Amino acid sequence: MSGRHPADATVANPVIPGFHPDPSICRVGDDYYLVCSSFEYFPGIPVFHSRDLVNWSQIGNALDRPSQLRLPREMPSSGGIYAPTLRHHDGRFWLIVTNVGSSGNVLYTATDPAGPWSEPLPLPGVPGIDPDLAWDEDGTCWCTVAGISQLRLDPATGETLSEPERTWSGAPGAQAPEAPHLYRIGEYWYLLIAEGGTERGHSVAIARSESPTGPFEPCPANPILTHRSTHHPIQNTGHADLVQAPDGSWCLVLLAVRPGGGTPGWHVLGRETFLAPVSWVDGWPVVGELSLEMPAPAWPLTPVQPVPERDDFDQAELHPQWISVRERRPELCGTKERAGWLTLHAAGTSLDEPDVVFTGRRQQHLTCRVRALVDASAGRGGLAVRLDEQHHYEIEADAGTVKVLARIGPLRTEVASRPLPAGPVVLGLDIALAPPQDARTGPDLLSFGVEEPDGTFTVLGTLEGRYLSTEVAGGFTGRVIGMYAATGTVHVDWFDYRAA
Ligand code: 6LW
């Protein structure tokens, strides 16, 4: 993931770049675990491990069996898995989450956060979204949800033991009090929330009480974190979770975005996971500098194995970074059919459909270079950048043609087309920052093309990136780059993604 800066004086933020929103973190001994929302993608809820809060590696996806995660076709994009909370209690990991548009609030447990995770335990009495779990000294389990309200829960049965009661809902009149997390720290119970909405007004606020149920006293310095109304390159700061660092100091993980281009600024990688230092003054957390290059922490860093840039599809199971839309049926998408290749069988669907046969990885860098060796001689498909079914660009091959296609809202267009000689072809995409021209430009340019036998890259079409941004498409996700089959069978020998 993110690494130590060569000078060792700073480290890069976001610590988990790309579409990784709503981070929730827990510490067990020297180990940290972090989960994120995954919306309409399967497998769901990426699980990360770190020993230093800076270097993270993905150790799995909590919801990796169809029985754990149902994402029905009718459920729109940006429905599905919202805002998990991960906690460790009584020797077990607890993951509470909302499946919006399907099963509502559900609870999973595991002894190893890398999996396997349990089947979902339904929580029919838990309303709304953003559920949190906290246990008090006598073992009572408190579940707090967006709004903000709280109830007693039996996490073993899923039964709710009290009616939801309003606790503290942030600044009077502030939009969307959400993302609550309740903690016992020192002599107080702290209720951390987000408010202002997940867009530019996003912020983090906190209150405290001597009891987990309140009454809560708001921090006089609220919001304790927001970048609204600033020129800061990190915006939409909110949805945070507190954790104690290896040296006993504290940190916040949070979501934020990196908008680019002219006005209003477009963010294309989704909401990413950032880290910020926290100090305590008079029993209140004070959030330190949140920057793209932050001072290296005081504790030792433990670099992790980066995800290989190239995947040769020579393993029976796909790396956990690969995600598909709503489901991944092994008979339609996998590496077992042709050894060393990823095989995709179209199921009568295309990228315009909610159940396209697609598998991709999150775009994690503002500029990057992607290549994939594709054999589409028995079908039609290729390499796509997907925001949702109405916002995607792709380079598509069939037995004799290669085309660059774009869908933006209700509009579809063919941008370029050229004949293709027989045999597999290297399809490619270069994403570069758009040159600053005027207030309407940017943030990036996506050039699709093919690699010629001599290795040169021929661009067939260049498209503006803003149409694949959250500000244009709406929703909660970010770009995912991957391969798909629109008709017949498409084989992919390798996929190579690297930061540029
Ligand atoms: C999530 C809410 C939020 O449920 O966005 O930014 C929603 N915060 O807490 C979807 O991620």
PDB file of C-alpha atoms and ligand atoms in Angstrom, residues 21-22 37 39 82-83 129-130 178-179 198 202 239 255 271 476, ligand 1:
ATOM      1  CA  PRO A  21     -14.610   4.786   2.470  1.00  0.00           C
ATOM      2  CA  ASP A  22     -16.028   4.679   5.993  1.00  0.00           C
ATOM      3  CA  SER A  37     -17.658  -0.047   2.836  1.00  0.00           C
ATOM      4  CA  PHE A  39     -21.516  -1.062  -1.760  1.00  0.00           C
ATOM      5  CA  TYR A  82     -22.497   0.664   3.989  1.00  0.00           C
ATOM      6  CA  ALA A  83     -20.271   1.706   6.842  1.00  0.00           C
ATOM      7  CA  ILE A 129     -27.490   2.891   8.854  1.00  0.00           C
ATOM      8  CA  ASP A 130     -23.979   3.147  10.308  1.00  0.00           C
ATOM      9  CA  GLU A 178     -23.995   9.785  11.142  1.00  0.00           C
ATOM     10  CA  ALA A 179     -21.070   7.391  11.529  1.00  0.00           C
ATOM     11  CA  THR A 198     -20.320  13.224   3.052  1.00  0.00           C
ATOM     12  CA  HIS A 202     -18.225  16.848   5.952  1.00  0.00           C
ATOM     13  CA  HIS A 239     -16.594   9.428   9.033  1.00  0.00           C
ATOM     14  CA  LEU A 255     -12.532   9.223   4.872  1.00  0.00           C
ATOM     15  CA  ARG A 271     -13.585   8.386  -0.787  1.00  0.00           C
ATOM     16  CA  PHE A 476     -20.606   6.697  -2.847  1.00  0.00           C
TER      17      PHE A 476
HETATM   18  C1  6LW B   1     -22.257   6.162   5.224  1.00  0.00           C
HETATM   19  C2  6LW B   1     -22.244   7.413   5.971  1.00  0.00           C
HETATM   20  C3  6LW B   1     -21.358   8.164   5.101  1.00  0.00           C
HETATM   21  O1  6LW B   1     -23.240   5.270   5.599  1.00  0.00           O
HETATM   22  O2  6LW B   1     -21.656   7.864   3.824  1.00  0.00           O
HETATM   23  O3  6LW B   1     -19.594   9.553   4.858  1.00  0.00           O
HETATM   24  C4  6LW B   1     -22.469   6.731   3.849  1.00  0.00           C
HETATM   25  N1  6LW B   1     -20.403   8.860   5.530  1.00  0.00           N
HETATM   26  O4  6LW B   1     -21.761   7.326   7.256  1.00  0.00           O
HETATM   27  C5  6LW B   1     -22.093   5.779   2.770  1.00  0.00           C
HETATM   28  O5  6LW B   1     -20.718   5.530   2.804  1.00  0.00           O
END
